CSV table of C-alpha atoms in Angstrom, one decimal:
chain,number,residue,atom,x,y,z
A,1,ALA,CA,-90.4,-69.6,-98.2
A,2,GLN,CA,-90.8,-67.7,-95.0
A,3,THR,CA,-91.4,-63.9,-95.1
A,4,VAL,CA,-91.3,-61.3,-92.3
A,5,THR,CA,-93.2,-58.0,-92.6
A,6,GLN,CA,-92.8,-54.8,-90.5
A,7,SER,CA,-95.5,-52.5,-91.7
A,8,GLN,CA,-94.2,-49.4,-89.7
A,9,PRO,CA,-91.2,-47.9,-91.5
A,10,GLU,CA,-90.9,-45.2,-88.8
A,11,MET,CA,-92.2,-44.7,-85.3
A,12,SER,CA,-91.6,-42.1,-82.7
A,13,VAL,CA,-92.3,-41.9,-78.9
A,14,GLN,CA,-91.8,-39.5,-76.1
A,15,GLU,CA,-89.1,-40.3,-73.6
A,16,ALA,CA,-90.4,-42.4,-70.7
A,17,GLU,CA,-93.5,-43.5,-72.7
A,18,THR,CA,-94.3,-47.0,-74.1
A,19,VAL,CA,-94.1,-47.9,-77.8
A,20,THR,CA,-95.0,-51.1,-79.6
A,21,LEU,CA,-93.4,-52.2,-82.9
A,22,SER,CA,-95.3,-54.6,-85.1
A,23,CYS,CA,-94.1,-57.7,-86.9
A,24,THR,CA,-96.0,-60.4,-88.8
A,25,TYR,CA,-94.5,-63.4,-90.5
A,26,ASP,CA,-95.6,-66.2,-92.7
A,27,THR,CA,-94.5,-69.8,-92.3
A,28,SER,CA,-95.9,-73.3,-92.6
A,29,GLU,CA,-93.6,-74.6,-89.9
A,30,SER,CA,-94.6,-75.3,-86.3
A,31,ASP,CA,-91.2,-74.9,-84.7
A,32,TYR,CA,-89.1,-71.8,-85.2
A,33,TYR,CA,-87.5,-68.9,-83.5
A,34,LEU,CA,-88.3,-65.2,-83.6
A,35,PHE,CA,-85.9,-62.3,-82.8
A,36,TRP,CA,-85.8,-58.6,-82.4
A,37,TYR,CA,-82.5,-57.0,-83.3
A,38,LYS,CA,-81.5,-53.3,-82.6
A,39,GLN,CA,-79.2,-51.4,-84.9
A,40,PRO,CA,-78.2,-48.0,-83.3
A,41,PRO,CA,-76.9,-45.3,-85.7
A,42,SER,CA,-73.5,-46.2,-87.1
A,43,ARG,CA,-73.2,-49.1,-84.6
A,44,GLN,CA,-73.4,-52.8,-84.9
A,45,MET,CA,-76.7,-54.7,-84.6
A,46,ILE,CA,-77.4,-56.4,-81.3
A,47,LEU,CA,-80.0,-58.9,-80.1
A,48,VAL,CA,-82.8,-57.4,-78.0
A,49,ILE,CA,-85.0,-60.4,-77.4
A,50,ARG,CA,-85.8,-63.8,-78.8
A,51,GLN,CA,-88.8,-66.2,-78.6
A,52,GLU,CA,-89.0,-69.9,-79.2
A,53,ALA,CA,-92.3,-70.8,-80.9
A,54,TYR,CA,-92.9,-73.8,-78.7
A,55,LYS,CA,-93.0,-71.6,-75.6
A,56,GLN,CA,-96.3,-70.0,-74.8
A,57,GLN,CA,-95.0,-67.5,-72.4
A,58,ASN,CA,-93.9,-64.2,-73.9
A,59,ALA,CA,-90.2,-63.4,-73.6
A,60,THR,CA,-89.2,-60.4,-71.4
A,61,GLU,CA,-85.8,-58.7,-71.1
A,62,ASN,CA,-86.0,-55.7,-68.6
A,63,ARG,CA,-87.9,-53.0,-70.4
A,64,PHE,CA,-88.4,-55.0,-73.6
A,65,SER,CA,-91.2,-57.6,-73.9
A,66,VAL,CA,-92.9,-59.3,-76.8
A,67,ASN,CA,-96.5,-60.2,-77.6
A,68,PHE,CA,-96.2,-63.5,-79.4
A,69,GLN,CA,-99.5,-64.6,-81.1
A,70,LYS,CA,-98.6,-67.9,-82.8
A,71,ALA,CA,-102.0,-68.5,-84.5
A,72,ALA,CA,-102.0,-64.9,-85.8
A,73,LYS,CA,-98.3,-65.1,-86.8
A,74,SER,CA,-97.7,-61.9,-85.0
A,75,PHE,CA,-94.6,-60.9,-82.9
A,76,SER,CA,-94.7,-57.4,-81.6
A,77,LEU,CA,-92.1,-55.7,-79.4
A,78,LYS,CA,-93.1,-53.4,-76.6
A,79,ILE,CA,-90.5,-51.0,-75.1
A,80,SER,CA,-91.5,-49.5,-71.8
A,81,ASP,CA,-90.1,-46.4,-70.2
A,82,SER,CA,-88.4,-45.4,-73.5
A,83,GLN,CA,-85.0,-43.9,-73.2
A,84,LEU,CA,-82.9,-41.8,-75.6
A,85,GLY,CA,-80.6,-44.8,-76.1
A,86,ASP,CA,-83.4,-46.8,-77.5
A,87,ALA,CA,-83.3,-44.8,-80.7
A,88,ALA,CA,-82.4,-47.2,-83.5
A,89,MET,CA,-83.5,-49.3,-86.4
A,90,TYR,CA,-85.3,-52.4,-85.1
A,91,PHE,CA,-85.5,-55.5,-87.2
A,92,CYS,CA,-87.7,-58.5,-86.6
A,93,ALA,CA,-86.3,-61.8,-87.8
A,94,TYR,CA,-87.3,-65.4,-88.2
A,95,ARG,CA,-85.3,-68.6,-88.1
A,96,SER,CA,-86.5,-72.0,-88.9
A,97,ASP,CA,-85.8,-74.9,-86.5
A,98,GLN,CA,-84.8,-77.0,-89.5
A,99,GLY,CA,-81.8,-76.8,-91.7
A,100,ALA,CA,-79.4,-73.9,-91.9
A,101,GLN,CA,-79.4,-71.2,-89.3
A,102,LYS,CA,-80.1,-68.4,-91.6
A,103,LEU,CA,-82.3,-65.5,-90.5
A,104,VAL,CA,-85.1,-63.9,-92.5
A,105,PHE,CA,-85.5,-60.3,-91.7
A,106,GLY,CA,-88.3,-57.8,-92.0
A,107,GLN,CA,-87.8,-54.4,-93.6
A,108,GLY,CA,-87.0,-52.6,-90.3
A,109,THR,CA,-88.7,-49.9,-88.2
A,110,ARG,CA,-86.8,-46.7,-87.4
A,111,LEU,CA,-87.6,-45.6,-83.8
A,112,THR,CA,-87.1,-42.0,-82.7
A,113,ILE,CA,-87.2,-41.0,-79.1
A,114,ASN,CA,-88.4,-37.4,-78.5
A,115,PRO,CA,-87.0,-35.8,-75.3
B,1,ASP,CA,-67.7,-60.6,-75.5
B,2,VAL,CA,-68.1,-61.9,-79.1
B,3,LYS,CA,-66.3,-59.8,-81.6
B,4,VAL,CA,-67.0,-59.7,-85.3
B,5,THR,CA,-64.7,-57.4,-87.1
B,6,GLN,CA,-65.2,-56.1,-90.6
B,7,SER,CA,-62.0,-54.8,-92.1
B,8,SER,CA,-63.4,-51.5,-93.6
B,9,ARG,CA,-66.3,-49.3,-92.5
B,10,TYR,CA,-66.4,-47.4,-95.8
B,11,LEU,CA,-65.2,-48.4,-99.2
B,12,VAL,CA,-65.3,-46.7,-102.6
B,13,LYS,CA,-64.7,-48.7,-105.7
B,14,ARG,CA,-65.1,-48.3,-109.4
B,15,THR,CA,-67.3,-50.3,-111.7
B,16,GLY,CA,-65.6,-53.4,-112.9
B,17,GLU,CA,-63.1,-53.6,-110.0
B,18,LYS,CA,-62.7,-56.8,-108.0
B,19,VAL,CA,-63.7,-56.1,-104.4
B,20,PHE,CA,-62.9,-58.1,-101.2
B,21,LEU,CA,-64.8,-57.6,-98.0
B,22,GLU,CA,-63.2,-59.3,-95.0
B,23,CYS,CA,-64.8,-60.5,-91.8
B,24,VAL,CA,-63.1,-62.0,-88.8
B,25,GLN,CA,-64.7,-63.4,-85.6
B,26,ASP,CA,-62.9,-64.3,-82.4
B,27,MET,CA,-65.3,-66.8,-80.8
B,28,ASP,CA,-64.6,-70.0,-82.7
B,29,HIS,CA,-68.0,-69.9,-84.3
B,30,GLU,CA,-68.8,-72.5,-86.9
B,31,ASN,CA,-71.3,-70.5,-88.9
B,32,MET,CA,-70.6,-67.2,-90.7
B,33,PHE,CA,-72.9,-65.1,-92.8
B,34,TRP,CA,-72.9,-62.2,-95.3
B,35,TYR,CA,-75.9,-60.0,-95.5
B,36,ARG,CA,-76.7,-57.0,-97.6
B,37,GLN,CA,-78.8,-54.2,-96.0
B,38,ASP,CA,-80.8,-51.8,-98.2
B,39,PRO,CA,-83.4,-49.2,-97.1
B,40,GLY,CA,-86.9,-50.6,-97.2
B,41,LEU,CA,-85.7,-54.1,-97.8
B,42,GLY,CA,-84.1,-55.0,-94.5
B,43,LEU,CA,-81.3,-57.5,-94.5
B,44,ARG,CA,-81.0,-60.2,-97.2
B,45,LEU,CA,-78.7,-63.2,-97.0
B,46,ILE,CA,-76.0,-63.4,-99.7
B,47,TYR,CA,-74.0,-66.4,-98.6
B,48,PHE,CA,-73.3,-68.4,-95.5
B,49,SER,CA,-70.8,-71.0,-94.4
B,50,TYR,CA,-71.2,-73.6,-91.7
B,51,ASP,CA,-67.6,-74.9,-91.8
B,52,VAL,CA,-64.2,-74.2,-93.3
B,53,LYS,CA,-64.3,-74.4,-97.0
B,54,MET,CA,-68.1,-75.0,-96.9
B,55,LYS,CA,-70.5,-72.5,-98.4
B,56,GLU,CA,-74.1,-72.2,-99.3
B,57,LYS,CA,-76.0,-69.7,-101.4
B,58,GLY,CA,-78.4,-67.4,-99.7
B,59,ASP,CA,-81.3,-65.5,-101.2
B,60,ILE,CA,-79.3,-63.1,-103.4
B,61,PRO,CA,-75.9,-64.7,-104.4
B,62,GLU,CA,-75.7,-63.4,-108.0
B,63,GLY,CA,-72.6,-61.3,-108.6
B,64,TYR,CA,-71.0,-62.5,-105.3
B,65,SER,CA,-68.7,-65.3,-104.2
B,66,VAL,CA,-67.2,-66.2,-100.8
B,67,SER,CA,-64.1,-67.8,-99.4
B,68,ARG,CA,-63.6,-69.5,-96.0
B,69,GLU,CA,-60.1,-70.9,-95.8
B,70,LYS,CA,-59.9,-70.5,-92.0
B,71,LYS,CA,-62.6,-70.9,-89.4
B,72,GLU,CA,-62.3,-67.3,-88.1
B,73,ARG,CA,-62.4,-65.6,-91.5
B,74,PHE,CA,-65.1,-65.2,-94.1
B,75,SER,CA,-64.5,-63.1,-97.2
B,76,LEU,CA,-67.1,-61.7,-99.6
B,77,ILE,CA,-65.9,-61.2,-103.1
B,78,LEU,CA,-67.5,-59.0,-105.8
B,79,GLU,CA,-65.9,-60.3,-109.0
B,80,SER,CA,-66.7,-57.3,-111.0
B,81,ALA,CA,-68.4,-54.5,-109.0
B,82,SER,CA,-71.4,-52.8,-110.4
B,83,THR,CA,-73.3,-49.8,-109.3
B,84,ASN,CA,-76.3,-51.9,-108.1
B,85,GLN,CA,-74.0,-53.4,-105.5
B,86,THR,CA,-73.7,-50.1,-103.7
B,87,SER,CA,-75.0,-51.1,-100.3
B,88,MET,CA,-74.3,-51.8,-96.6
B,89,TYR,CA,-72.8,-55.2,-96.1
B,90,LEU,CA,-73.0,-57.0,-92.7
B,91,CYS,CA,-71.1,-60.0,-91.6
B,92,ALA,CA,-72.4,-62.2,-88.8
B,93,SER,CA,-71.3,-65.4,-87.0
B,94,SER,CA,-72.9,-67.9,-84.7
B,95,LEU,CA,-72.2,-71.2,-83.0
B,96,GLY,CA,-73.3,-74.4,-84.7
B,97,GLY,CA,-76.1,-76.6,-83.4
B,98,PRO,CA,-79.7,-76.0,-82.8
B,99,VAL,CA,-79.5,-74.2,-79.4
B,100,GLN,CA,-76.9,-71.6,-79.9
B,101,ASN,CA,-78.7,-69.7,-82.6
B,102,ILE,CA,-77.9,-66.1,-81.8
B,103,GLN,CA,-76.1,-64.4,-84.6
B,104,TYR,CA,-73.5,-61.7,-83.7
B,105,PHE,CA,-73.0,-58.9,-86.2
B,106,GLY,CA,-70.1,-56.8,-87.3
B,107,ALA,CA,-70.4,-53.0,-87.6
B,108,GLY,CA,-70.9,-53.2,-91.4
B,109,THR,CA,-69.1,-52.0,-94.5
B,110,ARG,CA,-70.7,-49.3,-96.5
B,111,LEU,CA,-69.7,-49.9,-100.1
B,112,SER,CA,-70.1,-47.3,-102.9
B,113,VAL,CA,-69.5,-48.4,-106.5
B,114,LEU,CA,-69.0,-45.5,-108.8
């Protein structure tokens, strides 16, 4: 079974600085998808960015980018120019390319932005 | 925009009660999911459904059941609520097929069982 590990329960960063959230996963599959989801306080979870494992190029969405290291099974999220609205729980998730579309989530990282 | 609506944000129930958590999506999605979110554990899948009247167990189905009589609605049922089912419950939906694999989430129901 696949597992996802986020080893940083909490992180903090100064506004306008850059922060990197870590995620590692374990799988024997070669094709899969990886996601970062954001859950703001008392609000619904939304997708931040996703990466297809067959793509070598790292995904980027505005201030959010990933460092996908397939051999190391690592998938970190970099947030540049941090803003107060980035404060949230961030979850890393894995989805197999086979079978059902269920997501396997990590434990989450709570990100605080200091003004 | 995709909308996934969970009927209650907060719910307080007593041990032994039968509890229904309702979820409705408005985007004609084939797949629907129920997760449980606990601090330090992330989200864990309870049940999912890929079609009307179809259901599959997730990682932690014990003590739960589900119902999907209509495509847009997916209900989570706690047959006899227990205190260890106090948690945040999240519903999600997604299109079927391999490409459209983004899951959209509801705002969650925080359930307390006393």
